[in-house]
Short mmCIF file of C-alpha atoms (C1' of nucleotides) in Angstrom, two decimals:
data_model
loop_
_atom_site.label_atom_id
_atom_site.label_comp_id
_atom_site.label_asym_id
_atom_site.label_seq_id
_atom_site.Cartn_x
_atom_site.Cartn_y
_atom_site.Cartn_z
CA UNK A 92 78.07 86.17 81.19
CA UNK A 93 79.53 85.99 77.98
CA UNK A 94 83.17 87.62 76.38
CA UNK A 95 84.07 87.28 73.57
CA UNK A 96 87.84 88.08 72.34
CA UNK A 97 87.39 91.15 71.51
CA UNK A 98 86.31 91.48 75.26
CA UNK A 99 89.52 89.60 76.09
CA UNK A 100 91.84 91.56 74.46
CA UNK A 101 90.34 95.01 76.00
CA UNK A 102 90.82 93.28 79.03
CA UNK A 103 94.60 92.38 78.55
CA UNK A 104 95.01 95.84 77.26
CA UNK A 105 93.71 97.24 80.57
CA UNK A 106 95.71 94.58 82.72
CA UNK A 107 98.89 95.97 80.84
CA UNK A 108 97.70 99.69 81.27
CA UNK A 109 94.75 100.79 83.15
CA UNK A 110 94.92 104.46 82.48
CA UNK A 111 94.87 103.59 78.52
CA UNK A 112 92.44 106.02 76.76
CA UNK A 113 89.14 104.03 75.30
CA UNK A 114 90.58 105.59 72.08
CA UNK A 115 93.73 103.82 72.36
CA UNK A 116 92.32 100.55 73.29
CA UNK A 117 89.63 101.34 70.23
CA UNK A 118 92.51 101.68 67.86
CA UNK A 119 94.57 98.72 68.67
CA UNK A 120 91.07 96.60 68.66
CA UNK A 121 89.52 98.27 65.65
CA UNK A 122 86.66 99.95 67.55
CA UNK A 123 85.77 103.77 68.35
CA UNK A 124 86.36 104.90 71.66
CA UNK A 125 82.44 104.91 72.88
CA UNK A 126 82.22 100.94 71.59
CA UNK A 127 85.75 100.57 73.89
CA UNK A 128 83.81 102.28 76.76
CA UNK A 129 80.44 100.07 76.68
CA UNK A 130 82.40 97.17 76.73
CA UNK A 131 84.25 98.03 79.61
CA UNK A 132 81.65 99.43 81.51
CA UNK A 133 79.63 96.14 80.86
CA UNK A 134 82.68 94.01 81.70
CA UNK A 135 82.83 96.26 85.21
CA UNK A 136 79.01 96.00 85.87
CA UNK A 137 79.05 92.13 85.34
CA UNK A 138 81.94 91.93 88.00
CA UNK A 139 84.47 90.69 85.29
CA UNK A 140 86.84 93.65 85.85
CA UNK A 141 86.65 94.27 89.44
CA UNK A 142 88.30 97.54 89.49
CA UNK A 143 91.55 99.36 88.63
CA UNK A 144 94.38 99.57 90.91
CA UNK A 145 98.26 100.68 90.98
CA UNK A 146 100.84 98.60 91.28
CA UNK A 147 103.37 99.62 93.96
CA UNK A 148 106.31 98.57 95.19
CA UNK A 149 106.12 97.32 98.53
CA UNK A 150 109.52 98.10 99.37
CA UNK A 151 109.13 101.91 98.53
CA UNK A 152 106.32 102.11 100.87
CA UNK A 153 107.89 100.45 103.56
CA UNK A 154 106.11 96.97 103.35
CA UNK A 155 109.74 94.82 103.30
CA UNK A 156 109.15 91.63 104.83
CA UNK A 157 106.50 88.65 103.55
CA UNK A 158 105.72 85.46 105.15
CA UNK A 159 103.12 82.35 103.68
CA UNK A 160 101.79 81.18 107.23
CA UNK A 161 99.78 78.02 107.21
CA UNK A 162 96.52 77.66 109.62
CA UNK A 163 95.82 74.71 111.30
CA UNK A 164 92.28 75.17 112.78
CA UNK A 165 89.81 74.07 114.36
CA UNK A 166 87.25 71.28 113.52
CA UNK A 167 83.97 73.24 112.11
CA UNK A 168 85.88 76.08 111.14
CA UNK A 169 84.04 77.83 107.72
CA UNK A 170 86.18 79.17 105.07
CA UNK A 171 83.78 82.10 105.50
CA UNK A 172 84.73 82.70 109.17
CA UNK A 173 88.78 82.44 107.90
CA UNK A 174 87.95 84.77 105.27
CA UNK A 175 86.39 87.42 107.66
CA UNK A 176 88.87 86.79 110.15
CA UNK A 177 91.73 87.30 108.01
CA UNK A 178 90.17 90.50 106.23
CA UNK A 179 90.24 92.27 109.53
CA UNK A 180 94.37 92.51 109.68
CA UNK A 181 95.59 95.04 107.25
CA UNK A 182 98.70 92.62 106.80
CA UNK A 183 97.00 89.82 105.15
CA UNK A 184 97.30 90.45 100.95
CA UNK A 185 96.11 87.03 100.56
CA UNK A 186 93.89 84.05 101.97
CA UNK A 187 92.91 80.55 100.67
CA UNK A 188 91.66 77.47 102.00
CA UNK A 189 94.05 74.60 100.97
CA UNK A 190 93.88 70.81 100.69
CA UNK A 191 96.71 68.82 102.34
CA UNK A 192 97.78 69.24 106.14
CA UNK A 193 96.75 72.65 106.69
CA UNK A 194 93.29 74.42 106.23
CA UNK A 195 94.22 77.77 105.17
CA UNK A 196 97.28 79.07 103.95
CA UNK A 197 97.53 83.18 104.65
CA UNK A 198 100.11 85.59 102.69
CA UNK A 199 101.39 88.46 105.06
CA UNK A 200 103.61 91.45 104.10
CA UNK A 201 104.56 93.74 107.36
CA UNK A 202 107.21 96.40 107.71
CA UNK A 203 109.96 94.16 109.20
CA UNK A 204 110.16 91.34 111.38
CA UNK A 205 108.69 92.73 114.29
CA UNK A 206 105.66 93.90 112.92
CA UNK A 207 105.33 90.57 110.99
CA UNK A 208 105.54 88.69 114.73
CA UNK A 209 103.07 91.35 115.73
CA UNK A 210 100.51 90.34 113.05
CA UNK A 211 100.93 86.85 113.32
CA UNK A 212 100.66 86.85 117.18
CA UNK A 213 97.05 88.76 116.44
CA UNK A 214 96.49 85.95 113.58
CA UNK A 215 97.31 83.50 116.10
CA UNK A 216 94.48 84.98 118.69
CA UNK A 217 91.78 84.28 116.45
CA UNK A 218 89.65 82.14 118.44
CA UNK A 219 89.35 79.04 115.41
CA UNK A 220 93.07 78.69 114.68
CA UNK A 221 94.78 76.12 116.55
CA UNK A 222 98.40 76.42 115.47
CA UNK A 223 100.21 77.99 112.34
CA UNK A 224 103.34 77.29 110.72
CA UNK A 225 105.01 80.20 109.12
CA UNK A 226 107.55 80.48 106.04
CA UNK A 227 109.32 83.32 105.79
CA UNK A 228 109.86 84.75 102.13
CA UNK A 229 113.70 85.65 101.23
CA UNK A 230 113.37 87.46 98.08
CA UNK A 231 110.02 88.24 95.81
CA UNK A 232 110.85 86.64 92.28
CA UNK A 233 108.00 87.22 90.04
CA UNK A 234 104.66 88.89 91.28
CA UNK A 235 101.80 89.40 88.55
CA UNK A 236 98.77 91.40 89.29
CA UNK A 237 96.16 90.85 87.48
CA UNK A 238 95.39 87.58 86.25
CA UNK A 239 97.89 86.96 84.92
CA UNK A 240 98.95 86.52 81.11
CA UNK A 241 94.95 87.22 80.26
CA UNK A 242 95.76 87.37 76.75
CA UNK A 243 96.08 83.85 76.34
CA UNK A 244 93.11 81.44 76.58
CA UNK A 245 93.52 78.36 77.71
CA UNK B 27 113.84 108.36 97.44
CA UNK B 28 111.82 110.13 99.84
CA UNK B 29 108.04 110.01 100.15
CA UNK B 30 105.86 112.25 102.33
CA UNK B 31 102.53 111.93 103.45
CA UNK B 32 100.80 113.28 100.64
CA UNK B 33 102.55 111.21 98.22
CA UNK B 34 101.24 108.23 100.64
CA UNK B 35 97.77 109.22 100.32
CA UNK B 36 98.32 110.00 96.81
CA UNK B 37 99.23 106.36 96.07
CA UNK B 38 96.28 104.82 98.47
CA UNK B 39 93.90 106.60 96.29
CA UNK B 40 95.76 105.36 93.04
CA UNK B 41 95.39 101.86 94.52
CA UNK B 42 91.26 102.71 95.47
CA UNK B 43 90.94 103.64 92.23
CA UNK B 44 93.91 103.93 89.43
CA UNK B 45 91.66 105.50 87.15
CA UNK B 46 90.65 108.41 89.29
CA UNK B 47 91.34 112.15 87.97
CA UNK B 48 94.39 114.51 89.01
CA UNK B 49 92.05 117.16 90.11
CA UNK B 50 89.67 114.62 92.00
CA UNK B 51 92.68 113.48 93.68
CA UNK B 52 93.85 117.09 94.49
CA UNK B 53 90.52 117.55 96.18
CA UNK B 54 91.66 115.10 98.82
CA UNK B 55 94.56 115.73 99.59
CA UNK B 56 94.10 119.67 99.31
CA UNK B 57 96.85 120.22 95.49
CA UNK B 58 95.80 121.21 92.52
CA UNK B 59 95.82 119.14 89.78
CA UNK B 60 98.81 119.50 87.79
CA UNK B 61 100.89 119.12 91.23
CA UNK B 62 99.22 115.84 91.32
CA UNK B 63 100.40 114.61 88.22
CA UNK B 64 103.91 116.00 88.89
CA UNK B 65 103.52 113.70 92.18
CA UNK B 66 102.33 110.93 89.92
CA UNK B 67 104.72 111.04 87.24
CA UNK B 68 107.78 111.31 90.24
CA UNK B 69 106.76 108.25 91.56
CA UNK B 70 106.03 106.64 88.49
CA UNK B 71 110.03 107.76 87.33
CA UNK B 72 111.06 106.61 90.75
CA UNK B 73 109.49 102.73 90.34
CA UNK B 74 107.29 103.92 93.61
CA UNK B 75 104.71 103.11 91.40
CA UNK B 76 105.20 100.67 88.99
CA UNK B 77 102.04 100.87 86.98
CA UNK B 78 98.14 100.43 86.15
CA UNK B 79 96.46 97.24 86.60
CA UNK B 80 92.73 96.65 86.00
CA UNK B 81 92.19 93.82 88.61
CA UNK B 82 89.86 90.75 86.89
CA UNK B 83 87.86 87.87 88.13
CA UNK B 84 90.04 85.07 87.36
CA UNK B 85 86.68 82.64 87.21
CA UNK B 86 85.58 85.06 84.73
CA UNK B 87 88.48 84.57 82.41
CA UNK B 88 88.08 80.47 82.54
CA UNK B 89 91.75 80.47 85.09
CA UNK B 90 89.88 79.02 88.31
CA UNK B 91 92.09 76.50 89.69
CA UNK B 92 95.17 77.55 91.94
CA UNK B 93 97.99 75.82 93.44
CA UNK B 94 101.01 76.58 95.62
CA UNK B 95 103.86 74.35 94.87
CA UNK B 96 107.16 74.03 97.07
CA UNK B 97 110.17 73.91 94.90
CA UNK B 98 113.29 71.83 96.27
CA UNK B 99 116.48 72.74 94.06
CA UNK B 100 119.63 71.71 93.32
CA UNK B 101 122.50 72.69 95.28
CA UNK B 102 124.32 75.34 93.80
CA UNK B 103 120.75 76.76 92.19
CA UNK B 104 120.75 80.93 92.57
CA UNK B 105 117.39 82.77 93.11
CA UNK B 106 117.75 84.58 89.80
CA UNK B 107 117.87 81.48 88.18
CA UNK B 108 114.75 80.50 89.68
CA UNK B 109 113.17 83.66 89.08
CA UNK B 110 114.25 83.39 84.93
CA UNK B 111 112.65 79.93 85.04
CA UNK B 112 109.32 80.56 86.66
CA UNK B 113 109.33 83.85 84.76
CA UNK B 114 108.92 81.87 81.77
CA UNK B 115 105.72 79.94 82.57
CA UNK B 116 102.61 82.00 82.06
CA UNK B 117 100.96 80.24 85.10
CA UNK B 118 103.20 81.53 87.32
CA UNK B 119 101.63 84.38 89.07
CA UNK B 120 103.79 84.50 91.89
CA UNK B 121 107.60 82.64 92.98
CA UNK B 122 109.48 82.97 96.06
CA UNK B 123 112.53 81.86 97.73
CA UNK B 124 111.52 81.01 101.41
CA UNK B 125 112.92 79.75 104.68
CA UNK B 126 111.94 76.34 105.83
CA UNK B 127 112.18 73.11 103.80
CA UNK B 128 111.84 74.14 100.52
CA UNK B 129 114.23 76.64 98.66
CA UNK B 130 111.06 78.30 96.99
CA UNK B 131 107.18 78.76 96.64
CA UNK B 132 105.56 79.20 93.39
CA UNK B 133 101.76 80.19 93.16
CA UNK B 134 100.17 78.88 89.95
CA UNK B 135 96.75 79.96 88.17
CA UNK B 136 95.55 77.49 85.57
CA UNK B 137 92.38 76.87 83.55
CA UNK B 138 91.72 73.40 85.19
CA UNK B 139 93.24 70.81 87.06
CA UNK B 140 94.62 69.22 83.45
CA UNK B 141 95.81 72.56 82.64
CA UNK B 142 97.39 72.74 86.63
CA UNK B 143 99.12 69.30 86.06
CA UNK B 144 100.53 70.33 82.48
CA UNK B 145 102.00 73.69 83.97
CA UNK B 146 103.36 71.80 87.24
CA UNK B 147 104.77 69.13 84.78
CA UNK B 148 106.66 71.60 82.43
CA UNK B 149 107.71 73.27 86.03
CA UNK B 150 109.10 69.68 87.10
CA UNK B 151 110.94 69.80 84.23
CA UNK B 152 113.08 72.71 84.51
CA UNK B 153 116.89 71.54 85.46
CA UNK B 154 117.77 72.19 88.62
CA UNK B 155 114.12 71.38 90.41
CA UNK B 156 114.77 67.87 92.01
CA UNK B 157 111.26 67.54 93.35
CA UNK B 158 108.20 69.64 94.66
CA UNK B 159 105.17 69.37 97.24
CA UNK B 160 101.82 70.81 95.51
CA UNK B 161 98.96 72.28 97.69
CA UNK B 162 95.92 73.02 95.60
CA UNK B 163 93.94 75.99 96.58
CA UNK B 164 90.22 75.17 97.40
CA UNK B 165 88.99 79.21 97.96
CA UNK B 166 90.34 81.95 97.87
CA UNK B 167 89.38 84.27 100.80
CA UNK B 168 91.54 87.21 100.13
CA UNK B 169 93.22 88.98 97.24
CA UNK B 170 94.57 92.70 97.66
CA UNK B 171 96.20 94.09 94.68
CA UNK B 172 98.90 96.39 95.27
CA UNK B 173 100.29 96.77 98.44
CA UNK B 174 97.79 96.31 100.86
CA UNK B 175 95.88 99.02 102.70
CA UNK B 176 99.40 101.62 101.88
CA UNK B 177 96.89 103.91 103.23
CA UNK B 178 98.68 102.47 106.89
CA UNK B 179 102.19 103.27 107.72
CA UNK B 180 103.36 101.02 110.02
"C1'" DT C 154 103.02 125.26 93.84
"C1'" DG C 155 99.09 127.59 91.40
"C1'" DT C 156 96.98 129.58 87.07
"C1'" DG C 157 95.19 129.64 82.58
"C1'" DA C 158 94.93 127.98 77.83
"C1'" DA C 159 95.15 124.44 74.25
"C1'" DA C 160 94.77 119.74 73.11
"C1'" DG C 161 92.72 115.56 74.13
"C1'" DA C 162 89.62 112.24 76.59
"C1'" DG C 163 85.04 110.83 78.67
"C1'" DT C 164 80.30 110.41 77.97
"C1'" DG C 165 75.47 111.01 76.54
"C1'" DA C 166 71.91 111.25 72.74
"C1'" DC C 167 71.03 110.05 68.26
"C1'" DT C 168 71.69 107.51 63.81
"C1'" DT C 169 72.85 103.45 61.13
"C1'" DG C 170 73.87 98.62 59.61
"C1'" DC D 125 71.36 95.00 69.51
"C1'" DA D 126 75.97 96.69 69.01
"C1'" DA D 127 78.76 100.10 66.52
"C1'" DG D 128 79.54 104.74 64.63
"C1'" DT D 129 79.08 109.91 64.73
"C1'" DC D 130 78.67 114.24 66.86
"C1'" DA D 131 78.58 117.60 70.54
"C1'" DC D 132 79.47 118.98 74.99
"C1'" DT D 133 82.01 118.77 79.24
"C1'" DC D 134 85.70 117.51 82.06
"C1'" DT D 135 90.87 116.16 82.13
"C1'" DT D 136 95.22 116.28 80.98
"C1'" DT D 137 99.24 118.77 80.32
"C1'" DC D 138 101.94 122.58 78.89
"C1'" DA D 139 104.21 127.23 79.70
"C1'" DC D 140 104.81 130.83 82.87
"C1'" DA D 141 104.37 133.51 87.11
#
DNA sequence: TGTGAAAGAGTGACTTG
DNA sequence: CAAGTCACTCTTTCACA
């Protein structure tokens, strides 16, 4: 599918602000409100936006303690099965399958420690991985939802 | 600041959906809909919630390739100082001082692999980073936005 | 917190370049 | 075909009980 930049620029606009009124986005990309709104709901339908969420601060709802934990597993192990695996623990915000030593590397955020060692330990009994190794994060420095600056094209 | 269990669901619905209506809202969790908002706008004042975010495919906006890099630092090199740094670079959609080996891990979103080597070079460059260990994303599996399933309390 | 009223936003049908 | 206009409905948001 196609965007163009006035597509882009709705879409940075909504990044920024998702409960900005089409009219407001029309104004500041010289369209009416119904042009803002077929645009979006095109960019939705086509899977570009994927939804609209709220940003919350994991510490006010409890969520204090992160860890990266990298899975070894084992050998004919899909990156579909890791995905569904991982999906099923509430903990995991974020999955990928790496290249270097490890296969997958898995971002957790739990309540405190104990709860983290909880969800690893049920990480850990999924029946592919063979080991893990687990870094725990000290402090959160920067965290952008989104996509990042979206604004800019590359 | 102290958050019941309304406000919880409240904010799980925001993060469903952070375009959804006061009153459909105050359907759910039995309010009407100004007492809602008043919810909403608390925890917006309190940095509960910190904002709206439409949440896009980064394919669809031409940023496909992905990277974690471990930063090793310079002695006497302070977490802020990291954070100002990484702040800076617009590929950086996620840094974090961590236990283990490395003093921090940065998560990078760039157009391309050129476009991943340019950003990890200008990252090389800052000051105190005396060297790093790159691990290039493959898939990813998961992404939550927000918080995770905040509709939990652990 | 709920109610009700005024202002504003969402959304469909229709028209125009 | 995509944008603009208009009309109607639903939301937001205020004051007050």
């Amino acid at each position: 599918m196609q965007i163009d930049a006035v597509d882009q620029r709705i879409i940075a606009l909504l990044v920024a602000d998702a409960r900005a009124s089409y009219a407001d986005i029309g104004t500041r990309v010289s369209l009416s409100a119904p042009a803002v709104k077929r645009r979006v709901d095109r960019l939705r339908a086509t899977g570009v936006i994927r939804g609209f969420t709220a940003v919350v601060d994991p510490a006010a709802v409890g969520w204090t303690t992160e860890a990266f934990v990298e899975l070894f597993c084992a050998g004919r192990t899909t990156p579909a099965q890791i995905g569904v695996a991982t999906r099923r623990h509430p903990e995991v915000v974020g999955a990928y399958t790496v290249s270097g030593e490890a296969d997958a590397l898995v971002h957790l955020r739990a309540a405190d420690i104990a709860h983290l060692e909880a969800a690893l330990e049920r990480l850990r009994g999924e029946s592919f991985v063979t080991s893990t190794r687990s870094t725990i994060v000290l402090s959160r420095l920067v965290e952008s939802p989104g996509v990042g600056p979206s604004s800019r094209t590359p």
